[in-house]
Amino acid sequence: MNHSTFVSPSTGRKVKAILFDTFGTVVDWRTGVAREARMFADKHGLTMEPFDLADTWRARYYPSMAPIRSGDRGYVPLDQLHFENLKTALAELGLPPSEFPDDDLLELTRAWERLPAWPDSVEGLKRMKARYIVGPLSNANTALLVSMAKSAGLPWDVVIGMDLLQVYKPDPAAYTGAAALLRLHPGEIMLAAAHNYDLQAARETGMATAFVRRATEHGPEQTTDLAPASDWDICVEDFTQLAQSLSAEPAATA
Amino acid sequence: MNHSTFVSPSTGRKVKAILFDTFGTVVDWRTGVAREARMFADKHGLTMEPFDLADTWRARYYPSMAPIRSGDRGYVPLDQLHFENLKTALAELGLPPSEFPDDDLLELTRAWERLPAWPDSVEGLKRMKARYIVGPLSNANTALLVSMAKSAGLPWDVVIGMDLLQVYKPDPAAYTGAAALLRLHPGEIMLAAAHNYDLQAARETGMATAFVRRATEHGPEQTTDLAPASDWDICVEDFTQLAQSLSAEPAATA
């Protein structure tokens, strides 16, 4: 491995690992889920618009974690939340989930393991991997992340699923726990994410930050996270630019 | 990823993941530690035989875990045991550890992160990675394993360090905990190891087993683990043969 050359302006430390938010940042969940929702609709003769299911399903993502974040519910892995949220989403779309076999709902839930990478993700990660430890720092559980990596060809060095830490981002323990597992100072880790709230939480635990704009994560009419909300260490359009910023000399950041 | 074609004769299940014992099975700890022991000896003007330090140091490995296995001591990561054991080993060789700066002892301890792979390991792992999830199932902690992988070029899909499970092999929880993290039935996981005791423990938790003979792990006069002690699913000479056995049809195992 070549050595890191990037010193974070905000942490003053040489970055040794780059951890990535996954859904939306590395992979295109909306396209991937809609693709499998279409297969599900065809199989069951539904007229449902596949992107509606993807959006309705994902809309349950943060609310379903709220009771776990607040301590009202014990930790359950994202796998299980996805399954529960699928049933809620179908019901919201007027499709009683009890009308479908559980096996079909479980199979559709596994769509989250088969999401396509954004076109620049794999090559960018390979370039960054030459100099840095790369891994996901995702709310997904380890098994889901490993399946996703095998399916999409994501060349992770280490997979940090939230089942290892039993919390959900943006709980500070998600970030500090990852640093402890890697035996690194938080300032030696950069979080790369398409979501400002995630970068803010990472910064508050002392991590370096990179904003990657994913302007169509939520489809062509996206209104959120279209621009960096703070002076993150790096702000780029894709992983190609991120790899470039991180391979350049310290002063040459984007 | 291509699909697995190997059904374990002992578990009757299609193998989906191959987990590897690391020290001795994937990497050559004796050569690697001796190499850095020689640098240490040169720096401090010692006449010590480097392989003596490697052997004496490693001889403390199992005894130092015993109090943790028995519950007399809480879990501490292997990093820390290695550091403690280095001091004991130096003392046994007549070299009081207090005569050396802690920084030099810590640097020598990091030799375990820079161990060379056996010549067949990396290519064999790459071949197996095409069909299976591959990862270490080692008594080392995650950070040590990630550093080792970066240094030696080990293409892991997932890194399961014992700090994730807070036990040491052959505690059954080391094997069942790894299966749970991967959301796999133990019978869908094969442990590959050069040590019969490790395979026995894996088998007792329901895993498939592969014995890889590493006849010089302990040097040219090795007397242990020169042959399989049971009817493991696969018995091979190296990772090339292991990859071959696992890519063949179910009946064509070694």
Short mmCIF file of C-alpha atoms in Angstrom, two decimals:
data_model
loop_
_atom_site.label_atom_id
_atom_site.label_comp_id
_atom_site.label_asym_id
_atom_site.label_seq_id
_atom_site.Cartn_x
_atom_site.Cartn_y
_atom_site.Cartn_z
CA MET A 1 0.00 0.00 0.00
CA ASN A 2 1.24 3.45 -0.84
CA HIS A 3 1.06 5.92 1.97
CA SER A 4 -1.58 8.51 2.54
CA THR A 5 -0.69 12.00 1.46
CA PHE A 6 -3.85 13.72 2.59
CA VAL A 7 -3.86 15.77 5.77
CA SER A 8 -7.34 16.82 6.82
CA PRO A 9 -7.56 20.61 7.16
CA SER A 10 -10.12 20.21 9.93
CA THR A 11 -8.47 17.49 12.00
CA GLY A 12 -4.84 18.28 11.22
CA ARG A 13 -4.13 14.57 10.89
CA LYS A 14 -3.08 12.35 8.06
CA VAL A 15 -6.13 10.40 6.89
CA LYS A 16 -5.57 6.62 7.06
CA ALA A 17 -9.06 5.26 6.44
CA ILE A 18 -11.98 6.45 4.38
CA LEU A 19 -15.34 5.14 5.51
CA PHE A 20 -18.38 5.52 3.31
CA ASP A 21 -22.02 6.01 3.90
CA THR A 22 -23.52 3.38 1.64
CA PHE A 23 -27.17 3.86 0.63
CA GLY A 24 -27.19 6.84 -1.70
CA THR A 25 -23.47 7.52 -1.45
CA VAL A 26 -21.99 4.29 -2.87
CA VAL A 27 -25.07 2.57 -4.30
CA ASP A 28 -28.21 3.78 -6.05
CA TRP A 29 -30.92 2.34 -3.82
CA ARG A 30 -33.84 3.95 -5.66
CA THR A 31 -33.06 2.41 -9.05
CA GLY A 32 -32.16 -0.93 -7.50
CA VAL A 33 -35.25 -1.22 -5.35
CA ALA A 34 -37.55 -0.05 -8.16
CA ARG A 35 -36.08 -2.70 -10.46
CA GLU A 36 -37.00 -5.47 -8.06
CA ALA A 37 -40.32 -3.82 -7.16
CA ARG A 38 -41.20 -4.03 -10.84
CA MET A 39 -40.49 -7.77 -10.87
CA PHE A 40 -42.62 -8.14 -7.75
CA ALA A 41 -45.45 -6.13 -9.34
CA ASP A 42 -45.30 -8.18 -12.53
CA LYS A 43 -45.38 -11.44 -10.63
CA HIS A 44 -48.43 -10.40 -8.66
CA GLY A 45 -50.21 -8.52 -11.47
CA LEU A 46 -50.05 -5.16 -9.70
CA THR A 47 -50.33 -1.81 -11.43
CA MET A 48 -48.11 -0.18 -8.80
CA GLU A 49 -45.48 2.31 -9.96
CA PRO A 50 -42.16 0.73 -8.85
CA PHE A 51 -40.53 4.04 -7.92
CA ASP A 52 -43.49 4.77 -5.65
CA LEU A 53 -42.75 1.64 -3.67
CA ALA A 54 -39.03 2.50 -3.53
CA ASP A 55 -39.77 6.01 -2.25
CA THR A 56 -42.49 4.95 0.17
CA TRP A 57 -40.32 2.14 1.52
CA ARG A 58 -37.29 4.39 2.00
CA ALA A 59 -39.44 7.06 3.62
CA ARG A 60 -39.89 4.64 6.53
CA TYR A 61 -36.10 4.32 6.96
CA TYR A 62 -35.41 7.08 9.48
CA PRO A 63 -38.73 6.86 11.35
CA SER A 64 -38.25 3.13 11.90
CA MET A 65 -34.87 3.74 13.56
CA ALA A 66 -36.17 6.50 15.81
CA PRO A 67 -37.39 4.22 18.63
CA ILE A 68 -34.02 2.43 18.61
CA ARG A 69 -32.11 5.69 18.69
CA SER A 70 -34.23 6.90 21.59
CA GLY A 71 -33.86 3.64 23.49
CA ASP A 72 -37.56 2.78 23.35
CA ARG A 73 -36.73 -0.31 21.33
CA GLY A 74 -33.73 -2.59 21.57
CA TYR A 75 -31.38 -2.87 18.60
CA VAL A 76 -32.63 -4.88 15.67
CA PRO A 77 -30.65 -5.11 12.43
CA LEU A 78 -31.59 -3.13 9.35
CA ASP A 79 -32.59 -6.36 7.60
CA GLN A 80 -35.48 -6.65 9.98
CA LEU A 81 -36.45 -2.98 9.74
CA HIS A 82 -36.47 -3.26 5.96
CA PHE A 83 -38.83 -6.21 6.16
CA GLU A 84 -41.18 -4.45 8.57
CA ASN A 85 -41.02 -1.24 6.54
CA LEU A 86 -41.87 -3.07 3.33
CA LYS A 87 -45.13 -4.23 4.84
CA THR A 88 -45.94 -0.71 6.02
CA ALA A 89 -45.08 0.72 2.62
CA LEU A 90 -47.26 -1.77 0.76
CA ALA A 91 -50.15 -0.98 3.09
CA GLU A 92 -49.65 2.74 2.48
CA LEU A 93 -49.93 2.07 -1.24
CA GLY A 94 -53.22 0.24 -0.68
CA LEU A 95 -51.70 -3.24 -0.98
CA PRO A 96 -52.37 -5.26 2.18
CA PRO A 97 -49.09 -7.11 2.85
CA SER A 98 -50.95 -10.18 4.11
CA GLU A 99 -51.98 -10.82 0.50
CA PHE A 100 -48.41 -11.76 -0.42
CA PRO A 101 -46.42 -14.82 0.65
CA ASP A 102 -43.76 -14.02 3.25
CA ASP A 103 -41.15 -15.64 1.00
CA ASP A 104 -41.92 -13.11 -1.72
CA LEU A 105 -41.66 -10.24 0.74
CA LEU A 106 -38.36 -11.59 2.04
CA GLU A 107 -37.04 -11.94 -1.48
CA LEU A 108 -38.02 -8.37 -2.27
CA THR A 109 -36.37 -7.22 0.96
CA ARG A 110 -33.15 -8.70 -0.34
CA ALA A 111 -33.23 -6.09 -3.11
CA TRP A 112 -31.21 -3.98 -0.67
CA GLU A 113 -28.38 -6.53 -0.98
CA ARG A 114 -28.34 -6.27 -4.76
CA LEU A 115 -28.28 -2.52 -5.26
CA PRO A 116 -26.22 -1.22 -8.17
CA ALA A 117 -23.19 0.94 -7.48
CA TRP A 118 -23.16 4.44 -8.94
CA PRO A 119 -21.09 4.28 -12.17
CA ASP A 120 -18.03 5.90 -10.57
CA SER A 121 -18.08 4.02 -7.25
CA VAL A 122 -16.09 0.84 -7.94
CA GLU A 123 -13.25 2.44 -9.87
CA GLY A 124 -12.99 5.28 -7.39
CA LEU A 125 -12.89 2.88 -4.46
CA LYS A 126 -10.17 0.81 -6.13
CA ARG A 127 -8.04 3.93 -6.51
CA MET A 128 -8.58 4.99 -2.90
CA LYS A 129 -7.91 1.45 -1.67
CA ALA A 130 -4.33 1.72 -2.97
CA ARG A 131 -3.54 4.35 -0.33
CA TYR A 132 -6.20 4.05 2.34
CA ILE A 133 -8.23 1.55 4.28
CA VAL A 134 -11.69 1.69 2.70
CA GLY A 135 -14.90 0.39 4.21
CA PRO A 136 -18.58 1.12 4.63
CA LEU A 137 -19.85 2.94 7.71
CA SER A 138 -23.48 2.23 7.11
CA ASN A 139 -26.62 1.66 9.13
CA ALA A 140 -26.88 -1.72 7.41
CA ASN A 141 -25.84 -4.89 9.18
CA THR A 142 -22.66 -6.74 8.26
CA ALA A 143 -24.28 -9.59 6.33
CA LEU A 144 -26.27 -7.16 4.18
CA LEU A 145 -23.13 -5.14 3.44
CA VAL A 146 -21.09 -8.22 2.54
CA SER A 147 -23.79 -9.45 0.16
CA MET A 148 -24.02 -5.99 -1.39
CA ALA A 149 -20.26 -5.83 -1.83
CA LYS A 150 -20.13 -9.24 -3.53
CA SER A 151 -23.02 -8.30 -5.81
CA ALA A 152 -21.79 -4.83 -6.77
CA GLY A 153 -18.04 -5.55 -6.69
CA LEU A 154 -17.22 -3.09 -3.90
CA PRO A 155 -13.59 -3.70 -2.89
CA TRP A 156 -13.84 -3.07 0.85
CA ASP A 157 -10.92 -3.71 3.18
CA VAL A 158 -13.18 -4.02 6.19
CA VAL A 159 -16.95 -4.07 6.68
CA ILE A 160 -18.34 -2.24 9.68
CA GLY A 161 -22.01 -3.06 10.02
CA MET A 162 -24.07 -1.49 12.74
CA ASP A 163 -24.79 -4.91 14.25
CA LEU A 164 -21.18 -4.70 15.46
CA LEU A 165 -21.96 -1.53 17.39
CA GLN A 166 -25.70 -1.96 18.01
CA VAL A 167 -26.54 1.67 17.33
CA TYR A 168 -27.68 3.67 14.32
CA LYS A 169 -26.07 6.73 12.82
CA PRO A 170 -26.05 9.59 13.68
CA ASP A 171 -25.48 8.26 17.19
CA PRO A 172 -21.90 9.37 18.02
CA ALA A 173 -21.08 5.80 19.08
CA ALA A 174 -21.43 4.72 15.45
CA TYR A 175 -18.46 6.87 14.51
CA THR A 176 -16.33 6.51 17.62
CA GLY A 177 -17.00 2.76 17.70
CA ALA A 178 -15.74 2.40 14.14
CA ALA A 179 -12.59 4.32 14.99
CA ALA A 180 -11.97 2.09 18.00
CA LEU A 181 -12.38 -1.06 15.90
CA LEU A 182 -9.81 0.27 13.47
CA ARG A 183 -7.59 1.39 16.37
CA LEU A 184 -7.41 4.83 14.77
CA HIS A 185 -7.94 8.32 16.11
CA PRO A 186 -11.24 9.67 14.72
CA GLY A 187 -9.23 12.42 13.03
CA GLU A 188 -7.41 9.77 10.98
CA ILE A 189 -10.73 8.68 9.48
CA MET A 190 -12.65 10.48 6.78
CA LEU A 191 -16.36 9.92 6.39
CA ALA A 192 -17.50 10.26 2.79
CA ALA A 193 -21.24 10.79 2.48
CA ALA A 194 -23.90 12.33 0.30
CA HIS A 195 -25.81 13.52 3.36
CA ASN A 196 -24.96 16.61 5.34
CA TYR A 197 -26.47 15.33 8.61
CA ASP A 198 -24.13 12.33 8.53
CA LEU A 199 -21.06 14.48 7.93
CA GLN A 200 -22.10 16.82 10.73
CA ALA A 201 -22.32 13.91 13.18
CA ALA A 202 -18.96 12.56 11.98
CA ARG A 203 -17.36 15.97 12.40
CA GLU A 204 -18.70 16.26 15.93
CA THR A 205 -16.83 13.07 16.84
CA GLY A 206 -13.63 14.46 15.32
CA MET A 207 -13.62 12.80 11.91
CA ALA A 208 -12.54 14.34 8.63
CA THR A 209 -15.35 14.81 6.10
CA ALA A 210 -16.01 14.54 2.38
CA PHE A 211 -19.29 15.52 0.75
CA VAL A 212 -20.11 13.65 -2.44
CA ARG A 213 -23.03 15.16 -4.31
CA ARG A 214 -25.56 12.55 -5.40
CA ALA A 215 -28.12 14.83 -6.98
CA THR A 216 -30.45 12.07 -8.20
CA GLU A 217 -30.41 9.74 -5.20
CA HIS A 218 -34.06 10.60 -4.65
CA GLY A 219 -34.86 10.87 -8.35
CA PRO A 220 -34.85 13.74 -10.83
CA GLU A 221 -36.74 16.10 -8.54
CA GLN A 222 -34.51 15.80 -5.51
CA THR A 223 -34.50 18.85 -3.25
CA THR A 224 -32.21 17.75 -0.39
CA ASP A 225 -28.43 17.52 -0.06
CA LEU A 226 -27.86 19.20 -3.40
CA ALA A 227 -25.01 21.21 -1.94
CA PRO A 228 -22.63 21.02 1.02
CA ALA A 229 -24.13 22.60 4.12
CA SER A 230 -20.78 23.32 5.72
CA ASP A 231 -17.08 23.68 4.98
CA TRP A 232 -16.40 19.96 4.74
CA ASP A 233 -12.76 19.01 4.07
CA ILE A 234 -13.59 17.91 0.55
CA CYS A 235 -16.66 18.54 -1.64
CA VAL A 236 -16.87 16.63 -4.90
CA GLU A 237 -19.26 15.41 -7.58
CA ASP A 238 -18.29 11.73 -7.54
CA PHE A 239 -15.74 9.14 -6.39
CA THR A 240 -13.43 9.87 -9.30
CA GLN A 241 -12.98 13.39 -8.01
CA LEU A 242 -12.75 12.13 -4.44
CA ALA A 243 -9.93 9.73 -5.34
CA GLN A 244 -8.20 12.54 -7.17
CA SER A 245 -8.47 14.91 -4.21
CA LEU A 246 -7.11 12.28 -1.86
CA SER A 247 -4.15 11.31 -4.01
CA ALA A 248 -2.96 14.86 -4.49
CA GLU A 249 -0.67 16.73 -2.13
CA PRO A 250 -2.23 18.12 1.03
CA ALA A 251 -2.68 21.63 -0.30
CA ALA A 252 -4.45 20.51 -3.45
CA THR A 253 -7.82 19.56 -2.01
CA ALA A 254 -10.98 20.34 -3.89
CA MET B 1 -19.87 -13.62 -8.12
CA ASN B 2 -20.21 -17.12 -9.49
CA HIS B 3 -22.10 -19.51 -7.35
CA SER B 4 -20.67 -22.07 -5.02
CA THR B 5 -20.57 -25.58 -6.35
CA PHE B 6 -19.18 -27.25 -3.26
CA VAL B 7 -21.46 -29.20 -0.95
CA SER B 8 -19.76 -30.19 2.29
CA PRO B 9 -19.90 -33.95 2.78
CA SER B 10 -20.08 -33.47 6.54
CA THR B 11 -22.68 -30.71 6.75
CA GLY B 12 -24.66 -31.55 3.61
CA ARG B 13 -24.90 -27.86 2.81
CA LYS B 14 -23.60 -25.72 0.00
CA VAL B 15 -20.61 -23.76 1.31
CA LYS B 16 -21.08 -20.00 0.94
CA ALA B 17 -18.19 -18.61 2.96
CA ILE B 18 -14.67 -19.82 3.63
CA LEU B 19 -13.10 -18.46 6.78
CA PHE B 20 -9.41 -18.85 7.42
CA ASP B 21 -7.28 -19.28 10.43
CA THR B 22 -4.60 -16.71 9.84
CA PHE B 23 -1.32 -17.18 11.75
CA GLY B 24 0.33 -20.21 10.21
CA THR B 25 -2.47 -20.92 7.74
CA VAL B 26 -2.45 -17.75 5.63
CA VAL B 27 0.73 -16.02 6.77
CA ASP B 28 4.18 -17.24 7.80
CA TRP B 29 4.50 -15.71 11.26
CA ARG B 30 7.85 -17.33 12.07
CA THR B 31 9.71 -15.87 9.11
CA GLY B 32 8.01 -12.52 9.49
CA VAL B 33 8.66 -12.13 13.19
CA ALA B 34 12.24 -13.34 12.87
CA ARG B 35 12.88 -10.77 10.15
CA GLU B 36 11.84 -7.93 12.41
CA ALA B 37 13.51 -9.51 15.44
CA ARG B 38 16.75 -9.37 13.49
CA MET B 39 16.30 -5.64 12.88
CA PHE B 40 15.60 -5.18 16.58
CA ALA B 41 18.68 -7.20 17.52
CA ASP B 42 20.87 -5.22 15.13
CA LYS B 43 19.59 -1.90 16.43
CA HIS B 44 20.34 -2.86 20.02
CA GLY B 45 23.56 -4.78 19.36
CA LEU B 46 22.16 -8.11 20.58
CA THR B 47 23.56 -11.49 19.64
CA MET B 48 20.11 -13.08 19.95
CA GLU B 49 19.08 -15.64 17.33
CA PRO B 50 15.98 -14.08 15.70
CA PHE B 51 14.12 -17.38 15.28
CA ASP B 52 14.59 -18.02 19.00
CA LEU B 53 12.70 -14.86 19.77
CA ALA B 54 9.98 -15.76 17.26
CA ASP B 55 9.55 -19.23 18.77
CA THR B 56 9.74 -18.08 22.38
CA TRP B 57 7.28 -15.26 21.70
CA ARG B 58 4.81 -17.53 19.92
CA ALA B 59 5.13 -20.14 22.68
CA ARG B 60 3.40 -17.63 24.97
CA TYR B 61 0.41 -17.35 22.57
CA TYR B 62 -1.88 -20.07 23.92
CA PRO B 63 -0.88 -19.76 27.58
CA SER B 64 -1.57 -16.02 27.53
CA MET B 65 -5.13 -16.63 26.31
CA ALA B 66 -5.84 -19.31 28.88
CA PRO B 67 -7.00 -16.95 31.67
CA ILE B 68 -9.30 -15.20 29.20
CA ARG B 69 -10.75 -18.48 27.97
CA SER B 70 -11.33 -19.60 31.54
CA GLY B 71 -12.91 -16.29 32.54
CA ASP B 72 -10.20 -15.38 35.05
CA ARG B 73 -9.31 -12.35 32.97
CA GLY B 74 -11.57 -10.11 30.93
CA TYR B 75 -11.12 -9.94 27.17
CA VAL B 76 -8.13 -7.98 25.96
CA PRO B 77 -7.20 -7.87 22.27
CA LEU B 78 -4.36 -9.91 20.85
CA ASP B 79 -2.40 -6.71 20.24
CA GLN B 80 -2.07 -6.33 23.96
CA LEU B 81 -1.24 -9.98 24.58
CA HIS B 82 1.47 -9.81 21.93
CA PHE B 83 3.01 -6.81 23.68
CA GLU B 84 2.92 -8.49 27.09
CA ASN B 85 4.22 -11.74 25.63
CA LEU B 86 7.12 -10.00 23.92
CA LYS B 87 8.33 -8.74 27.29
CA THR B 88 8.04 -12.21 28.78
CA ALA B 89 9.86 -13.76 25.84
CA LEU B 90 12.72 -11.28 26.02
CA ALA B 91 13.08 -11.97 29.72
CA GLU B 92 13.15 -15.71 29.04
CA LEU B 93 15.99 -15.12 26.60
CA GLY B 94 17.93 -13.23 29.29
CA LEU B 95 17.09 -9.80 27.91
CA PRO B 96 15.32 -7.69 30.54
CA PRO B 97 12.56 -5.86 28.63
CA SER B 98 13.00 -2.75 30.76
CA GLU B 99 16.30 -2.17 28.96
CA PHE B 100 14.45 -1.33 25.74
CA PRO B 101 12.34 1.76 25.01
CA ASP B 102 8.60 0.98 24.95
CA ASP B 103 8.40 2.51 21.48
CA ASP B 104 10.85 -0.07 20.17
CA LEU B 105 8.90 -2.89 21.79
CA LEU B 106 5.65 -1.56 20.32
CA GLU B 107 7.24 -1.31 16.89
CA LEU B 108 8.47 -4.90 17.15
CA THR B 109 5.00 -5.97 18.25
CA ARG B 110 3.68 -4.56 15.00
CA ALA B 111 5.70 -7.24 13.20
CA TRP B 112 2.51 -9.30 13.52
CA GLU B 113 0.77 -6.81 11.23
CA ARG B 114 3.44 -7.15 8.56
CA LEU B 115 3.72 -10.92 8.25
CA PRO B 116 4.34 -12.32 4.78
CA ALA B 117 1.69 -14.51 3.16
CA TRP B 118 2.68 -18.03 2.21
CA PRO B 119 3.54 -17.97 -1.53
CA ASP B 120 0.23 -19.60 -2.55
CA SER B 121 -2.09 -17.62 -0.26
CA VAL B 122 -2.95 -14.49 -2.23
CA GLU B 123 -3.58 -16.16 -5.57
CA GLY B 124 -5.56 -18.94 -3.94
CA LEU B 125 -7.70 -16.47 -2.02
CA LYS B 126 -8.40 -14.48 -5.17
CA ARG B 127 -9.66 -17.62 -6.88
CA MET B 128 -11.86 -18.59 -3.95
CA LYS B 129 -13.16 -15.02 -3.64
CA ALA B 130 -14.75 -15.38 -7.08
CA ARG B 131 -17.22 -17.94 -5.74
CA TYR B 132 -17.25 -17.55 -1.98
CA ILE B 133 -17.18 -14.97 0.77
CA VAL B 134 -13.62 -15.10 2.13
CA GLY B 135 -12.44 -13.73 5.44
CA PRO B 136 -10.18 -14.43 8.38
CA LEU B 137 -11.49 -16.14 11.49
CA SER B 138 -8.51 -15.41 13.63
CA ASN B 139 -7.75 -14.76 17.26
CA ALA B 140 -6.31 -11.44 16.16
CA ASN B 141 -8.26 -8.22 16.58
CA THR B 142 -9.81 -6.45 13.63
CA ALA B 143 -7.27 -3.63 13.36
CA LEU B 144 -4.36 -6.08 13.33
CA LEU B 145 -6.06 -8.16 10.62
CA VAL B 146 -6.82 -5.12 8.47
CA SER B 147 -3.22 -3.93 8.69
CA MET B 148 -1.99 -7.42 7.85
CA ALA B 149 -4.30 -7.63 4.86
CA LYS B 150 -3.16 -4.26 3.51
CA SER B 151 0.48 -5.23 3.99
CA ALA B 152 0.27 -8.73 2.52
CA GLY B 153 -2.42 -8.04 -0.10
CA LEU B 154 -5.01 -10.44 1.33
CA PRO B 155 -8.26 -9.85 -0.58
CA TRP B 156 -10.76 -10.37 2.25
CA ASP B 157 -14.46 -9.71 1.78
CA VAL B 158 -15.01 -9.30 5.50
CA VAL B 159 -12.72 -9.20 8.52
CA ILE B 160 -13.91 -10.93 11.67
CA GLY B 161 -11.55 -10.08 14.49
CA MET B 162 -12.08 -11.56 17.90
CA ASP B 163 -12.60 -8.10 19.39
CA LEU B 164 -16.00 -8.31 17.67
CA LEU B 165 -16.86 -11.43 19.66
CA GLN B 166 -14.68 -10.93 22.75
CA VAL B 167 -13.63 -14.58 22.95
CA TYR B 168 -10.71 -16.64 21.73
CA LYS B 169 -10.79 -19.76 19.59
CA PRO B 170 -11.45 -22.59 20.24
CA ASP B 171 -14.34 -21.16 22.27
CA PRO B 172 -17.45 -22.29 20.34
CA ALA B 173 -18.75 -18.71 20.41
CA ALA B 174 -15.91 -17.72 18.09
CA TYR B 175 -17.35 -19.94 15.36
CA THR B 176 -21.07 -19.50 16.02
CA GLY B 177 -20.62 -15.75 16.46
CA ALA B 178 -18.94 -15.50 13.05
CA ALA B 179 -21.79 -17.43 11.46
CA ALA B 180 -24.34 -15.13 13.07
CA LEU B 181 -22.52 -12.03 11.81
CA LEU B 182 -22.61 -13.45 8.31
CA ARG B 183 -26.26 -14.52 8.79
CA LEU B 184 -25.25 -18.00 7.63
CA HIS B 185 -25.87 -21.46 9.02
CA PRO B 186 -22.58 -22.79 10.43
CA GLY B 187 -22.82 -25.60 7.87
CA GLU B 188 -22.61 -23.02 5.08
CA ILE B 189 -19.21 -21.93 6.36
CA MET B 190 -15.95 -23.79 5.89
CA LEU B 191 -13.06 -23.19 8.24
CA ALA B 192 -9.70 -23.61 6.54
CA ALA B 193 -6.86 -24.11 8.99
CA ALA B 194 -3.45 -25.69 9.40
CA HIS B 195 -4.30 -26.77 12.94
CA ASN B 196 -6.34 -29.83 13.79
CA TYR B 197 -7.61 -28.45 17.13
CA ASP B 198 -9.15 -25.47 15.34
CA LEU B 199 -10.90 -27.67 12.79
CA GLN B 200 -12.19 -29.93 15.56
CA ALA B 201 -13.76 -26.96 17.34
CA ALA B 202 -15.25 -25.68 14.10
CA ARG B 203 -16.72 -29.10 13.32
CA GLU B 204 -18.28 -29.27 16.76
CA THR B 205 -20.22 -26.09 15.99
CA GLY B 206 -21.39 -27.54 12.67
CA MET B 207 -18.94 -25.96 10.24
CA ALA B 208 -17.38 -27.58 7.21
CA THR B 209 -13.62 -28.09 7.46
CA ALA B 210 -10.51 -27.92 5.30
CA PHE B 211 -7.04 -28.91 6.51
CA VAL B 212 -4.17 -27.11 4.82
CA ARG B 213 -0.81 -28.63 5.61
CA ARG B 214 1.77 -26.03 6.58
CA ALA B 215 4.66 -28.30 7.36
CA THR B 216 7.18 -25.54 8.09
CA GLU B 217 5.05 -23.15 10.12
CA HIS B 218 7.22 -23.95 13.12
CA GLY B 219 10.41 -24.32 11.11
CA PRO B 220 12.15 -27.24 9.43
CA GLU B 221 11.82 -29.50 12.44
CA GLN B 222 8.09 -29.16 12.97
CA THR B 223 6.45 -32.16 14.61
CA THR B 224 2.83 -31.03 14.97
CA ASP B 225 -0.07 -30.82 12.51
CA LEU B 226 1.89 -32.57 9.80
CA ALA B 227 -1.17 -34.59 8.84
CA PRO B 228 -4.94 -34.37 9.21
CA ALA B 229 -6.11 -35.85 12.51
CA SER B 230 -9.61 -36.58 11.26
CA ASP B 231 -11.68 -36.97 8.11
CA TRP B 232 -11.96 -33.26 7.37
CA ASP B 233 -14.03 -32.38 4.29
CA ILE B 234 -10.92 -31.37 2.39
CA CYS B 235 -7.22 -32.02 3.04
CA VAL B 236 -4.72 -30.18 0.85
CA GLU B 237 -1.13 -29.01 0.64
CA ASP B 238 -1.79 -25.34 -0.12
CA PHE B 239 -4.38 -22.74 -1.18
CA THR B 240 -3.93 -23.58 -4.84
CA GLN B 241 -5.20 -27.08 -4.17
CA LEU B 242 -7.89 -25.73 -1.88
CA ALA B 243 -9.21 -23.38 -4.56
CA GLN B 244 -9.15 -26.26 -7.02
CA SER B 245 -11.09 -28.53 -4.69
CA LEU B 246 -13.70 -25.85 -4.08
CA SER B 247 -14.22 -24.96 -7.71
CA ALA B 248 -14.76 -28.54 -8.82
CA GLU B 249 -18.07 -30.35 -8.75
CA PRO B 250 -19.21 -31.67 -5.36
CA ALA B 251 -17.94 -35.20 -5.92
CA ALA B 252 -14.45 -34.11 -6.89
CA THR B 253 -13.13 -33.08 -3.50
CA ALA B 254 -9.55 -33.87 -2.57
#
